[in-house]
PDB file of C-alpha atoms in Angstrom:
ATOM      1  CA  MET I 492     -50.697 -18.719 -52.833  1.00 35.00           C
ATOM      2  CA  ASN I 493     -48.402 -19.598 -55.683  1.00 36.00           C
ATOM      3  CA  ASN I 494     -46.024 -22.487 -55.622  1.00 43.00           C
ATOM      4  CA  LEU I 495     -42.451 -21.376 -55.502  1.00 45.00           C
ATOM      5  CA  THR I 496     -40.383 -23.402 -57.863  1.00 43.00           C
ATOM      6  CA  GLU I 497     -36.655 -23.323 -58.217  1.00 40.00           C
ATOM      7  CA  SER I 498     -35.165 -25.209 -61.081  1.00 38.00           C
ATOM      8  CA  MET I 499     -31.454 -25.470 -61.407  1.00 39.00           C
ATOM      9  CA  LYS I 500     -30.232 -26.999 -64.574  1.00 38.00           C
ATOM     10  CA  ASN I 501     -26.688 -27.974 -65.173  1.00 39.00           C
ATOM     11  CA  LYS I 502     -25.064 -29.533 -68.205  1.00 37.00           C
ATOM     12  CA  SER I 503     -24.316 -32.695 -66.370  1.00 40.00           C
ATOM     13  CA  LEU I 504     -26.667 -32.773 -63.414  1.00 53.00           C
ATOM     14  CA  SER I 505     -30.297 -32.004 -63.612  1.00 77.00           C
ATOM     15  CA  TYR I 506     -32.293 -31.456 -60.512  1.00 86.00           C
ATOM     16  CA  SER I 507     -35.105 -29.301 -59.245  1.00 88.00           C
ATOM     17  CA  ILE I 508     -36.336 -28.109 -55.902  1.00 91.00           C
ATOM     18  CA  ASP I 509     -40.036 -27.417 -55.542  1.00 92.00           C
ATOM     19  CA  TYR I 510     -41.560 -25.820 -52.502  1.00 93.00           C
ATOM     20  CA  ASP I 511     -45.294 -25.691 -52.047  1.00 94.00           C
ATOM     21  CA  CYS I 512     -45.516 -23.152 -49.253  1.00 91.00           C
ATOM     22  CA  GLU I 513     -49.215 -23.704 -48.715  1.00 93.00           C
ATOM     23  CA  ALA I 514     -49.176 -27.461 -48.334  1.00 95.00           C
ATOM     24  CA  GLU I 515     -45.651 -27.400 -46.880  1.00 95.00           C
ATOM     25  CA  ILE I 516     -44.258 -29.853 -49.351  1.00 96.00           C
ATOM     26  CA  ILE I 517     -40.619 -29.759 -50.389  1.00 96.00           C
ATOM     27  CA  SER I 518     -39.868 -31.875 -53.429  1.00 95.00           C
ATOM     28  CA  LEU I 519     -36.423 -32.749 -54.673  1.00 95.00           C
ATOM     29  CA  SER I 520     -36.161 -34.389 -58.089  1.00 93.00           C
ATOM     30  CA  GLY I 521     -33.546 -35.524 -60.544  1.00 91.00           C
ATOM     31  CA  LYS I 522     -29.977 -36.276 -59.626  1.00 88.00           C
ATOM     32  CA  LEU I 523     -28.171 -34.400 -56.914  1.00 88.00           C
ATOM     33  CA  HIS I 524     -24.520 -34.614 -55.993  1.00 87.00           C
ATOM     34  CA  LEU I 525     -23.918 -31.986 -53.330  1.00 88.00           C
ATOM     35  CA  VAL I 526     -20.525 -30.517 -52.640  1.00 85.00           C
ATOM     36  CA  GLN I 527     -19.620 -28.333 -49.645  1.00 83.00           C
ATOM     37  CA  ARG I 528     -19.649 -24.534 -50.293  1.00 76.00           C
ATOM     38  CA  GLU I 529     -21.178 -25.000 -53.711  1.00 80.00           C
ATOM     39  CA  LYS I 530     -24.369 -23.301 -54.903  1.00 81.00           C
ATOM     40  CA  ALA I 531     -26.861 -26.177 -54.762  1.00 84.00           C
ATOM     41  CA  PHE I 532     -25.675 -27.035 -51.267  1.00 88.00           C
ATOM     42  CA  HIS I 533     -26.416 -23.529 -49.950  1.00 89.00           C
ATOM     43  CA  GLU I 534     -29.634 -23.366 -51.915  1.00 89.00           C
ATOM     44  CA  ILE I 535     -31.064 -26.499 -50.373  1.00 92.00           C
ATOM     45  CA  LEU I 536     -29.947 -25.535 -46.876  1.00 92.00           C
ATOM     46  CA  SER I 537     -31.725 -22.188 -47.274  1.00 92.00           C
ATOM     47  CA  TRP I 538     -34.964 -23.808 -48.348  1.00 92.00           C
ATOM     48  CA  PHE I 539     -34.779 -26.223 -45.450  1.00 95.00           C
ATOM     49  CA  ASP I 540     -34.033 -23.402 -43.001  1.00 94.00           C
ATOM     50  CA  LEU I 541     -36.915 -21.375 -44.369  1.00 94.00           C
ATOM     51  CA  VAL I 542     -39.367 -24.200 -43.802  1.00 95.00           C
ATOM     52  CA  ILE I 543     -38.071 -25.024 -40.316  1.00 96.00           C
ATOM     53  CA  ASP I 544     -38.229 -21.377 -39.257  1.00 96.00           C
ATOM     54  CA  LYS I 545     -41.891 -21.285 -40.225  1.00 95.00           C
ATOM     55  CA  GLU I 546     -42.478 -24.175 -37.776  1.00 96.00           C
ATOM     56  CA  PRO I 547     -45.351 -25.748 -39.672  1.00 97.00           C
ATOM     57  CA  PRO I 548     -47.199 -28.494 -37.785  1.00 97.00           C
ATOM     58  CA  ARG I 549     -46.478 -30.884 -40.632  1.00 97.00           C
ATOM     59  CA  VAL I 550     -44.017 -30.963 -43.501  1.00 97.00           C
ATOM     60  CA  LEU I 551     -43.747 -33.435 -46.349  1.00 98.00           C
ATOM     61  CA  LEU I 552     -40.366 -34.054 -47.926  1.00 98.00           C
ATOM     62  CA  ASP I 553     -40.874 -35.724 -51.285  1.00 98.00           C
ATOM     63  CA  VAL I 554     -37.752 -37.388 -52.659  1.00 98.00           C
ATOM     64  CA  SER I 555     -39.585 -40.073 -54.644  1.00 98.00           C
ATOM     65  CA  ASN I 556     -38.234 -38.588 -57.886  1.00 97.00           C
ATOM     66  CA  LEU I 557     -34.712 -37.968 -56.623  1.00 96.00           C
ATOM     67  CA  GLU I 558     -32.879 -40.740 -58.444  1.00 94.00           C
ATOM     68  CA  TYR I 559     -29.433 -40.015 -57.123  1.00 93.00           C
ATOM     69  CA  LEU I 560     -28.135 -38.442 -53.927  1.00 94.00           C
ATOM     70  CA  ASN I 561     -24.632 -38.584 -52.541  1.00 93.00           C
ATOM     71  CA  SER I 562     -23.611 -38.989 -48.904  1.00 94.00           C
ATOM     72  CA  LEU I 563     -23.380 -35.249 -48.292  1.00 92.00           C
ATOM     73  CA  GLY I 564     -26.920 -34.919 -49.604  1.00 94.00           C
ATOM     74  CA  ILE I 565     -28.081 -37.573 -47.169  1.00 95.00           C
ATOM     75  CA  SER I 566     -26.459 -35.684 -44.300  1.00 92.00           C
ATOM     76  CA  VAL I 567     -28.149 -32.448 -45.428  1.00 93.00           C
ATOM     77  CA  ILE I 568     -31.510 -34.189 -45.212  1.00 96.00           C
ATOM     78  CA  ALA I 569     -30.517 -35.638 -41.835  1.00 95.00           C
ATOM     79  CA  LYS I 570     -29.755 -32.131 -40.610  1.00 93.00           C
ATOM     80  CA  PHE I 571     -33.201 -30.989 -41.726  1.00 96.00           C
ATOM     81  CA  VAL I 572     -34.793 -33.835 -39.778  1.00 96.00           C
ATOM     82  CA  ILE I 573     -32.695 -33.046 -36.694  1.00 95.00           C
ATOM     83  CA  ARG I 574     -33.768 -29.404 -36.784  1.00 95.00           C
ATOM     84  CA  ALA I 575     -37.401 -30.442 -37.170  1.00 96.00           C
ATOM     85  CA  ARG I 576     -37.010 -32.858 -34.281  1.00 96.00           C
ATOM     86  CA  ASP I 577     -35.473 -30.180 -32.066  1.00 94.00           C
ATOM     87  CA  LYS I 578     -38.390 -27.825 -32.740  1.00 93.00           C
ATOM     88  CA  LYS I 579     -40.614 -30.530 -31.242  1.00 91.00           C
ATOM     89  CA  SER I 580     -43.727 -29.229 -32.943  1.00 94.00           C
ATOM     90  CA  ILE I 581     -43.038 -30.299 -36.526  1.00 97.00           C
ATOM     91  CA  HIS I 582     -44.251 -33.623 -37.808  1.00 97.00           C
ATOM     92  CA  VAL I 583     -42.143 -34.849 -40.720  1.00 97.00           C
ATOM     93  CA  VAL I 584     -43.388 -37.138 -43.445  1.00 98.00           C
ATOM     94  CA  VAL I 585     -41.014 -38.443 -46.100  1.00 98.00           C
ATOM     95  CA  LYS I 586     -42.295 -39.685 -49.419  1.00 98.00           C
ATOM     96  CA  ALA I 587     -39.827 -42.077 -50.999  1.00 98.00           C
ATOM     97  CA  SER I 588     -39.580 -44.591 -53.812  1.00 98.00           C
ATOM     98  CA  GLU I 589     -39.126 -48.343 -53.385  1.00 96.00           C
ATOM     99  CA  GLU I 590     -37.232 -48.429 -56.693  1.00 97.00           C
ATOM    100  CA  ILE I 591     -34.527 -46.006 -55.629  1.00 97.00           C
ATOM    101  CA  ILE I 592     -31.779 -47.769 -53.741  1.00 96.00           C
ATOM    102  CA  TRP I 593     -30.253 -44.899 -51.745  1.00 97.00           C
ATOM    103  CA  GLN I 594     -33.719 -44.352 -50.343  1.00 98.00           C
ATOM    104  CA  THR I 595     -34.489 -47.924 -49.354  1.00 97.00           C
ATOM    105  CA  LYS I 596     -30.984 -48.302 -47.896  1.00 96.00           C
ATOM    106  CA  SER I 597     -29.849 -44.950 -46.490  1.00 96.00           C
ATOM    107  CA  LEU I 598     -32.915 -42.759 -46.068  1.00 95.00           C
ATOM    108  CA  VAL I 599     -34.435 -45.214 -43.612  1.00 93.00           C
ATOM    109  CA  ASN I 600     -31.753 -44.232 -41.086  1.00 95.00           C
ATOM    110  CA  LEU I 601     -33.711 -41.026 -40.580  1.00 96.00           C
ATOM    111  CA  LYS I 602     -36.082 -43.023 -38.431  1.00 95.00           C
ATOM    112  CA  ARG I 603     -33.225 -43.636 -35.997  1.00 95.00           C
ATOM    113  CA  ILE I 604     -32.690 -39.895 -35.759  1.00 94.00           C
ATOM    114  CA  MET I 605     -36.382 -39.046 -35.420  1.00 96.00           C
ATOM    115  CA  PRO I 606     -38.527 -42.037 -34.412  1.00 96.00           C
ATOM    116  CA  SER I 607     -41.782 -40.142 -35.024  1.00 96.00           C
ATOM    117  CA  LEU I 608     -40.856 -39.567 -38.653  1.00 97.00           C
ATOM    118  CA  GLU I 609     -43.327 -41.119 -41.036  1.00 97.00           C
ATOM    119  CA  PHE I 610     -42.301 -42.829 -44.258  1.00 96.00           C
ATOM    120  CA  PHE I 611     -44.510 -43.238 -47.238  1.00 96.00           C
ATOM    121  CA  PHE I 612     -42.949 -45.529 -49.862  1.00 96.00           C
ATOM    122  CA  CYS I 613     -44.445 -45.570 -53.323  1.00 95.00           C
TER     123      CYS I 613
ATOM    124  CA  MET F1363     -15.307 -27.455 -74.263  1.00 24.00           C
ATOM    125  CA  MET F1364     -14.300 -28.916 -70.950  1.00 27.00           C
ATOM    126  CA  THR F1365     -17.108 -31.413 -70.959  1.00 26.00           C
ATOM    127  CA  THR F1366     -15.934 -33.223 -74.051  1.00 27.00           C
ATOM    128  CA  LYS F1367     -12.865 -34.366 -72.180  1.00 29.00           C
ATOM    129  CA  TYR F1368     -15.053 -36.407 -69.898  1.00 32.00           C
ATOM    130  CA  GLU F1369     -16.540 -38.420 -72.651  1.00 34.00           C
ATOM    131  CA  LEU F1370     -15.639 -41.984 -72.224  1.00 38.00           C
ATOM    132  CA  HIS F1371     -13.337 -42.818 -75.111  1.00 38.00           C
ATOM    133  CA  LEU F1372     -13.159 -46.467 -74.525  1.00 37.00           C
ATOM    134  CA  LYS F1373      -9.621 -47.095 -75.639  1.00 36.00           C
ATOM    135  CA  GLU F1374      -8.267 -44.168 -73.622  1.00 38.00           C
ATOM    136  CA  PHE F1375     -10.097 -44.636 -70.407  1.00 41.00           C
ATOM    137  CA  LEU F1376     -11.378 -48.100 -70.257  1.00 44.00           C
ATOM    138  CA  GLU F1377      -9.271 -51.197 -70.159  1.00 47.00           C
ATOM    139  CA  PRO F1378     -11.033 -53.918 -72.119  1.00 45.00           C
ATOM    140  CA  LEU F1379     -12.859 -56.520 -70.201  1.00 48.00           C
ATOM    141  CA  LYS F1380     -10.828 -59.329 -68.744  1.00 52.00           C
ATOM    142  CA  TYR F1381     -12.397 -62.508 -67.658  1.00 52.00           C
ATOM    143  CA  ASN F1382     -10.740 -65.245 -65.713  1.00 52.00           C
ATOM    144  CA  ASP F1383     -11.678 -67.630 -62.964  1.00 54.00           C
ATOM    145  CA  GLY F1384     -15.301 -66.618 -62.948  1.00 57.00           C
ATOM    146  CA  CYS F1385     -14.498 -62.993 -62.314  1.00 63.00           C
ATOM    147  CA  SER F1386     -14.760 -60.024 -64.601  1.00 66.00           C
ATOM    148  CA  GLU F1387     -12.832 -56.797 -64.224  1.00 70.00           C
ATOM    149  CA  ALA F1388     -12.805 -53.433 -65.802  1.00 72.00           C
ATOM    150  CA  TYR F1389     -10.991 -50.316 -64.875  1.00 74.00           C
ATOM    151  CA  PHE F1390     -11.329 -46.646 -65.603  1.00 76.00           C
ATOM    152  CA  LEU F1391      -8.378 -44.304 -65.736  1.00 79.00           C
ATOM    153  CA  LEU F1392      -9.534 -40.779 -65.037  1.00 80.00           C
ATOM    154  CA  ASN F1393      -7.739 -37.507 -65.485  1.00 81.00           C
ATOM    155  CA  TYR F1394      -7.294 -36.127 -61.985  1.00 85.00           C
ATOM    156  CA  GLN F1395      -6.235 -32.590 -62.957  1.00 85.00           C
ATOM    157  CA  LEU F1396      -9.282 -32.027 -65.131  1.00 81.00           C
ATOM    158  CA  LEU F1397     -11.648 -33.487 -62.571  1.00 83.00           C
ATOM    159  CA  LYS F1398     -10.049 -31.409 -59.798  1.00 86.00           C
ATOM    160  CA  THR F1399     -10.325 -28.191 -61.788  1.00 84.00           C
ATOM    161  CA  GLU F1400     -13.964 -28.843 -62.502  1.00 78.00           C
ATOM    162  CA  TYR F1401     -14.621 -29.815 -58.897  1.00 81.00           C
ATOM    163  CA  ASP F1402     -12.985 -26.652 -57.500  1.00 81.00           C
ATOM    164  CA  LYS F1403     -14.608 -24.369 -60.035  1.00 75.00           C
ATOM    165  CA  SER F1404     -18.205 -25.418 -60.061  1.00 68.00           C
ATOM    166  CA  GLY F1405     -18.141 -27.906 -57.210  1.00 59.00           C
ATOM    167  CA  LEU F1406     -20.038 -30.361 -59.313  1.00 55.00           C
ATOM    168  CA  LEU F1407     -19.029 -33.784 -60.381  1.00 59.00           C
ATOM    169  CA  ILE F1408     -19.917 -34.954 -63.816  1.00 54.00           C
ATOM    170  CA  HIS F1409     -22.360 -37.798 -64.046  1.00 61.00           C
ATOM    171  CA  ARG F1410     -21.981 -38.192 -67.756  1.00 61.00           C
ATOM    172  CA  PHE F1411     -21.630 -41.885 -67.547  1.00 69.00           C
ATOM    173  CA  SER F1412     -22.806 -44.505 -65.151  1.00 81.00           C
ATOM    174  CA  PHE F1413     -20.157 -46.826 -63.778  1.00 83.00           C
ATOM    175  CA  GLY F1414     -22.964 -49.156 -62.804  1.00 86.00           C
ATOM    176  CA  GLU F1415     -24.372 -49.299 -66.304  1.00 85.00           C
ATOM    177  CA  ILE F1416     -20.965 -50.059 -67.783  1.00 80.00           C
ATOM    178  CA  ALA F1417     -20.343 -52.792 -65.221  1.00 80.00           C
ATOM    179  CA  LEU F1418     -23.732 -54.337 -65.947  1.00 82.00           C
ATOM    180  CA  GLN F1419     -22.993 -54.394 -69.660  1.00 79.00           C
ATOM    181  CA  PHE F1420     -19.711 -56.155 -68.975  1.00 74.00           C
ATOM    182  CA  MET F1421     -21.423 -58.727 -66.833  1.00 74.00           C
ATOM    183  CA  LYS F1422     -23.882 -59.479 -69.597  1.00 75.00           C
ATOM    184  CA  THR F1423     -21.104 -59.709 -72.158  1.00 70.00           C
ATOM    185  CA  ILE F1424     -19.480 -62.452 -70.160  1.00 65.00           C
ATOM    186  CA  ASP F1425     -22.611 -64.375 -69.649  1.00 68.00           C
ATOM    187  CA  ALA F1426     -26.043 -63.447 -70.850  1.00 63.00           C
ATOM    188  CA  SER F1427     -27.555 -65.552 -68.112  1.00 67.00           C
ATOM    189  CA  TYR F1428     -25.434 -63.875 -65.445  1.00 67.00           C
ATOM    190  CA  PHE F1429     -28.427 -62.486 -63.740  1.00 64.00           C
ATOM    191  CA  GLN F1430     -29.782 -65.567 -62.138  1.00 65.00           C
ATOM    192  CA  GLN F1431     -32.748 -65.306 -59.919  1.00 63.00           C
ATOM    193  CA  ASP F1432     -30.808 -65.246 -56.714  1.00 76.00           C
ATOM    194  CA  LEU F1433     -28.953 -62.026 -57.422  1.00 81.00           C
ATOM    195  CA  LEU F1434     -30.112 -58.542 -56.572  1.00 86.00           C
ATOM    196  CA  SER F1435     -31.931 -56.854 -59.433  1.00 88.00           C
ATOM    197  CA  GLU F1436     -29.989 -55.150 -62.216  1.00 88.00           C
ATOM    198  CA  SER F1437     -31.346 -51.823 -61.088  1.00 93.00           C
ATOM    199  CA  GLU F1438     -30.162 -52.367 -57.536  1.00 93.00           C
ATOM    200  CA  ILE F1439     -26.732 -53.486 -58.701  1.00 91.00           C
ATOM    201  CA  ARG F1440     -26.378 -50.535 -61.069  1.00 92.00           C
ATOM    202  CA  GLN F1441     -27.422 -48.010 -58.449  1.00 95.00           C
ATOM    203  CA  SER F1442     -25.166 -49.560 -55.795  1.00 95.00           C
ATOM    204  CA  ILE F1443     -22.116 -49.455 -58.054  1.00 93.00           C
ATOM    205  CA  ASP F1444     -22.939 -45.878 -59.061  1.00 93.00           C
ATOM    206  CA  TYR F1445     -23.229 -44.735 -55.472  1.00 95.00           C
ATOM    207  CA  ILE F1446     -20.067 -46.441 -54.296  1.00 95.00           C
ATOM    208  CA  ALA F1447     -17.966 -45.555 -57.340  1.00 92.00           C
ATOM    209  CA  ASN F1448     -19.024 -41.890 -57.194  1.00 91.00           C
ATOM    210  CA  GLU F1449     -18.293 -41.606 -53.475  1.00 94.00           C
ATOM    211  CA  LEU F1450     -14.844 -43.166 -53.944  1.00 94.00           C
ATOM    212  CA  LEU F1451     -14.201 -40.946 -56.938  1.00 91.00           C
ATOM    213  CA  GLU F1452     -15.134 -37.812 -55.027  1.00 91.00           C
ATOM    214  CA  ASN F1453     -12.839 -38.802 -52.158  1.00 93.00           C
ATOM    215  CA  SER F1454     -10.040 -39.416 -54.649  1.00 93.00           C
ATOM    216  CA  ILE F1455     -10.530 -35.974 -56.194  1.00 92.00           C
ATOM    217  CA  LYS F1456     -10.632 -34.275 -52.809  1.00 91.00           C
ATOM    218  CA  TYR F1457      -7.669 -36.046 -51.299  1.00 94.00           C
ATOM    219  CA  SER F1458      -5.243 -36.758 -54.107  1.00 96.00           C
ATOM    220  CA  ASP F1459      -1.903 -35.041 -53.915  1.00 96.00           C
ATOM    221  CA  THR F1460      -1.938 -31.930 -56.103  1.00 94.00           C
ATOM    222  CA  THR F1461       0.790 -33.363 -58.313  1.00 94.00           C
ATOM    223  CA  ALA F1462      -1.255 -36.449 -59.143  1.00 93.00           C
ATOM    224  CA  THR F1463      -2.281 -37.076 -62.722  1.00 90.00           C
ATOM    225  CA  ARG F1464      -4.600 -40.070 -62.646  1.00 89.00           C
ATOM    226  CA  ILE F1465      -7.233 -41.710 -60.567  1.00 90.00           C
ATOM    227  CA  LYS F1466      -8.025 -45.343 -61.205  1.00 89.00           C
ATOM    228  CA  LEU F1467     -11.372 -46.940 -60.515  1.00 88.00           C
ATOM    229  CA  GLU F1468     -11.672 -50.688 -60.829  1.00 87.00           C
ATOM    230  CA  VAL F1469     -14.812 -52.754 -60.803  1.00 86.00           C
ATOM    231  CA  LYS F1470     -14.522 -56.478 -60.224  1.00 85.00           C
ATOM    232  CA  VAL F1471     -17.532 -58.746 -60.433  1.00 81.00           C
ATOM    233  CA  THR F1472     -18.156 -62.303 -59.273  1.00 81.00           C
ATOM    234  CA  THR F1473     -21.404 -64.147 -58.733  1.00 78.00           C
ATOM    235  CA  GLN F1474     -21.214 -63.355 -55.023  1.00 84.00           C
ATOM    236  CA  THR F1475     -19.796 -59.873 -54.766  1.00 89.00           C
ATOM    237  CA  ILE F1476     -18.836 -56.700 -56.506  1.00 91.00           C
ATOM    238  CA  THR F1477     -15.610 -54.941 -55.609  1.00 93.00           C
ATOM    239  CA  VAL F1478     -14.991 -51.295 -56.418  1.00 94.00           C
ATOM    240  CA  THR F1479     -11.451 -50.075 -55.853  1.00 95.00           C
ATOM    241  CA  SER F1480     -10.140 -46.542 -56.165  1.00 95.00           C
ATOM    242  CA  THR F1481      -6.421 -45.933 -56.472  1.00 95.00           C
ATOM    243  CA  ASN F1482      -4.807 -42.540 -56.218  1.00 96.00           C
ATOM    244  CA  VAL F1483      -1.659 -40.770 -55.080  1.00 96.00           C
ATOM    245  CA  ILE F1484      -1.725 -39.032 -51.709  1.00 97.00           C
ATOM    246  CA  SER F1485       0.725 -37.128 -49.560  1.00 97.00           C
ATOM    247  CA  GLN F1486       2.226 -38.535 -46.384  1.00 95.00           C
ATOM    248  CA  ASN F1487       0.161 -36.028 -44.369  1.00 95.00           C
ATOM    249  CA  ARG F1488      -3.021 -37.210 -45.958  1.00 95.00           C
ATOM    250  CA  ALA F1489      -2.008 -40.822 -45.353  1.00 95.00           C
ATOM    251  CA  ASN F1490      -1.562 -40.053 -41.633  1.00 95.00           C
ATOM    252  CA  ILE F1491      -5.045 -38.562 -41.493  1.00 93.00           C
ATOM    253  CA  PHE F1492      -6.412 -41.690 -43.146  1.00 93.00           C
ATOM    254  CA  PHE F1493      -4.550 -43.955 -40.719  1.00 93.00           C
ATOM    255  CA  ASP F1494      -6.192 -42.135 -37.798  1.00 92.00           C
ATOM    256  CA  TYR F1495      -9.581 -42.434 -39.428  1.00 91.00           C
ATOM    257  CA  ILE F1496      -9.148 -46.125 -40.166  1.00 93.00           C
ATOM    258  CA  ARG F1497      -8.038 -46.746 -36.604  1.00 93.00           C
ATOM    259  CA  LYS F1498     -11.131 -44.964 -35.330  1.00 90.00           C
ATOM    260  CA  LEU F1499     -13.361 -46.887 -37.705  1.00 90.00           C
ATOM    261  CA  LYS F1500     -11.933 -50.244 -36.711  1.00 90.00           C
ATOM    262  CA  SER F1501     -12.282 -49.539 -33.014  1.00 93.00           C
ATOM    263  CA  SER F1502     -15.855 -48.288 -33.180  1.00 92.00           C
ATOM    264  CA  ASN F1503     -19.233 -49.725 -33.873  1.00 94.00           C
ATOM    265  CA  PRO F1504     -19.837 -48.507 -37.447  1.00 92.00           C
ATOM    266  CA  SER F1505     -23.568 -48.284 -36.920  1.00 93.00           C
ATOM    267  CA  GLU F1506     -23.173 -45.983 -33.919  1.00 92.00           C
ATOM    268  CA  LEU F1507     -20.463 -43.978 -35.640  1.00 92.00           C
ATOM    269  CA  TYR F1508     -22.740 -43.509 -38.643  1.00 93.00           C
ATOM    270  CA  ILE F1509     -25.581 -42.067 -36.580  1.00 92.00           C
ATOM    271  CA  GLU F1510     -23.089 -39.947 -34.637  1.00 89.00           C
ATOM    272  CA  GLN F1511     -21.751 -38.463 -37.890  1.00 88.00           C
ATOM    273  CA  LEU F1512     -25.264 -37.802 -39.176  1.00 89.00           C
ATOM    274  CA  GLU F1513     -26.087 -35.977 -35.940  1.00 87.00           C
ATOM    275  CA  GLN F1514     -23.083 -33.703 -36.153  1.00 81.00           C
ATOM    276  CA  ARG F1515     -23.445 -30.168 -37.421  1.00 59.00           C
ATOM    277  CA  LEU F1516     -22.565 -29.720 -41.076  1.00 56.00           C
ATOM    278  CA  SER F1517     -20.176 -26.923 -40.260  1.00 54.00           C
ATOM    279  CA  ASP F1518     -17.850 -29.405 -38.648  1.00 55.00           C
ATOM    280  CA  ASN F1519     -15.041 -30.494 -40.873  1.00 54.00           C
ATOM    281  CA  ASN F1520     -15.979 -34.001 -40.093  1.00 51.00           C
ATOM    282  CA  LYS F1521     -17.946 -34.863 -43.133  1.00 55.00           C
ATOM    283  CA  SER F1522     -15.423 -37.066 -44.797  1.00 60.00           C
ATOM    284  CA  GLY F1523     -15.979 -40.673 -43.969  1.00 69.00           C
ATOM    285  CA  LEU F1524     -19.748 -40.494 -44.108  1.00 90.00           C
ATOM    286  CA  GLY F1525     -19.604 -42.028 -47.563  1.00 93.00           C
ATOM    287  CA  LEU F1526     -17.575 -44.989 -46.306  1.00 95.00           C
ATOM    288  CA  LEU F1527     -19.812 -45.394 -43.245  1.00 95.00           C
ATOM    289  CA  SER F1528     -22.908 -45.431 -45.432  1.00 96.00           C
ATOM    290  CA  MET F1529     -21.342 -48.159 -47.572  1.00 97.00           C
ATOM    291  CA  ILE F1530     -20.668 -50.307 -44.512  1.00 96.00           C
ATOM    292  CA  ASN F1531     -24.023 -49.763 -42.862  1.00 96.00           C
ATOM    293  CA  ASP F1532     -26.378 -49.462 -45.802  1.00 97.00           C
ATOM    294  CA  TYR F1533     -24.718 -51.510 -48.546  1.00 97.00           C
ATOM    295  CA  LYS F1534     -23.250 -54.189 -46.275  1.00 95.00           C
ATOM    296  CA  ALA F1535     -19.816 -53.418 -47.690  1.00 97.00           C
ATOM    297  CA  GLU F1536     -16.485 -54.537 -46.368  1.00 96.00           C
ATOM    298  CA  ILE F1537     -13.791 -51.920 -46.769  1.00 96.00           C
ATOM    299  CA  ASN F1538     -10.081 -52.530 -46.920  1.00 96.00           C
ATOM    300  CA  TRP F1539      -7.178 -50.208 -47.494  1.00 96.00           C
ATOM    301  CA  LYS F1540      -3.753 -50.725 -48.974  1.00 96.00           C
ATOM    302  CA  PHE F1541      -1.007 -48.131 -48.907  1.00 96.00           C
ATOM    303  CA  THR F1542       2.178 -48.393 -50.902  1.00 95.00           C
ATOM    304  CA  SER F1543       5.099 -46.056 -50.636  1.00 95.00           C
ATOM    305  CA  ILE F1544       6.238 -44.388 -53.857  1.00 93.00           C
ATOM    306  CA  GLU F1545       9.810 -43.841 -52.788  1.00 89.00           C
ATOM    307  CA  HIS F1546      11.220 -41.587 -55.474  1.00 92.00           C
ATOM    308  CA  ILE F1547       8.553 -38.899 -55.077  1.00 91.00           C
ATOM    309  CA  HIS F1548       7.898 -39.374 -51.340  1.00 93.00           C
ATOM    310  CA  LYS F1549       4.235 -40.019 -51.894  1.00 95.00           C
ATOM    311  CA  ILE F1550       1.878 -42.835 -51.084  1.00 96.00           C
ATOM    312  CA  LEU F1551      -0.316 -44.856 -53.397  1.00 96.00           C
ATOM    313  CA  SER F1552      -3.645 -45.383 -51.712  1.00 97.00           C
ATOM    314  CA  HIS F1553      -6.090 -48.164 -52.569  1.00 96.00           C
ATOM    315  CA  VAL F1554      -9.571 -48.157 -51.087  1.00 97.00           C
ATOM    316  CA  ILE F1555     -11.255 -51.500 -51.702  1.00 97.00           C
ATOM    317  CA  VAL F1556     -14.994 -51.759 -51.211  1.00 97.00           C
ATOM    318  CA  ARG F1557     -16.596 -55.163 -51.565  1.00 97.00           C
ATOM    319  CA  PHE F1558     -20.327 -55.738 -51.227  1.00 96.00           C
ATOM    320  CA  PRO F1559     -22.591 -58.736 -51.684  1.00 93.00           C
ATOM    321  CA  ILE F1560     -24.959 -59.060 -54.609  1.00 89.00           C
ATOM    322  CA  GLN F1561     -26.708 -62.263 -53.678  1.00 86.00           C
ATOM    323  CA  SER F1562     -30.281 -61.644 -52.671  1.00 80.00           C
ATOM    324  CA  THR F1563     -31.039 -62.983 -49.234  1.00 71.00           C
TER     325      THR F1563
END
């Protein structure tokens, strides 16, 4: 099965969303500043919904190359984790980077939302 | 092209570095109308420059040995300033009164803390909404409120304030507000002052 890759380039912000539908890996890279009702916001929500609706036993969210994320972006990821938690059958693993501050500071709160969530810091 | 107007022309946008009493300050004056138009049109903020990088350069200009061993790393400081400044900037764009012309972002640096302050003009209505929010924040446990906000559905119109809560909980920031009445135009000048520690523990 082919990897589905969505790359959205913008003059000022560069980010990409990669979804490996076989291995169930969603990767977000670059810099992302989400705004309500805007394209990238809906795009990411759709990818997350798609994955959750499949109810895979395990999903890996790789943000280790996502250098910047704003607070709305963090809440979008939190919503994904909540939906996975509510499905009860999905194990979530998050791959993060020790060098990226929003991840070491804010992403770790996901564990309070879903205690079974596994972190892998690189 | 619209984007050229966001280029940081130092003498237009950036007040030269001041240094007194062991504290350095810089401020950025940003064109609200242009930022608002861009924000409404494409919903994207421009990250053409890094507030954190500029602040770091200022700190080094004052004192090349500024970064002693007991401070957080340069990377951590840069990223923290970027996060906080961008969140404050976005709030300023969203909530400024439509007649506003400028947004001011100040960065103040000492050996203990960094303070990022955003100043913008708001309406009385908006000020009342802020007062309610501040009251709620001060009477709640910020940690619990943070998790509560994260748990809420995104469709709720309750997403403002998550930025400030993340600063308090994740960046150990102290937030203060100052509101000044601008009598002749019946508006309010709002200052949001975010101070966070940069000493490594």
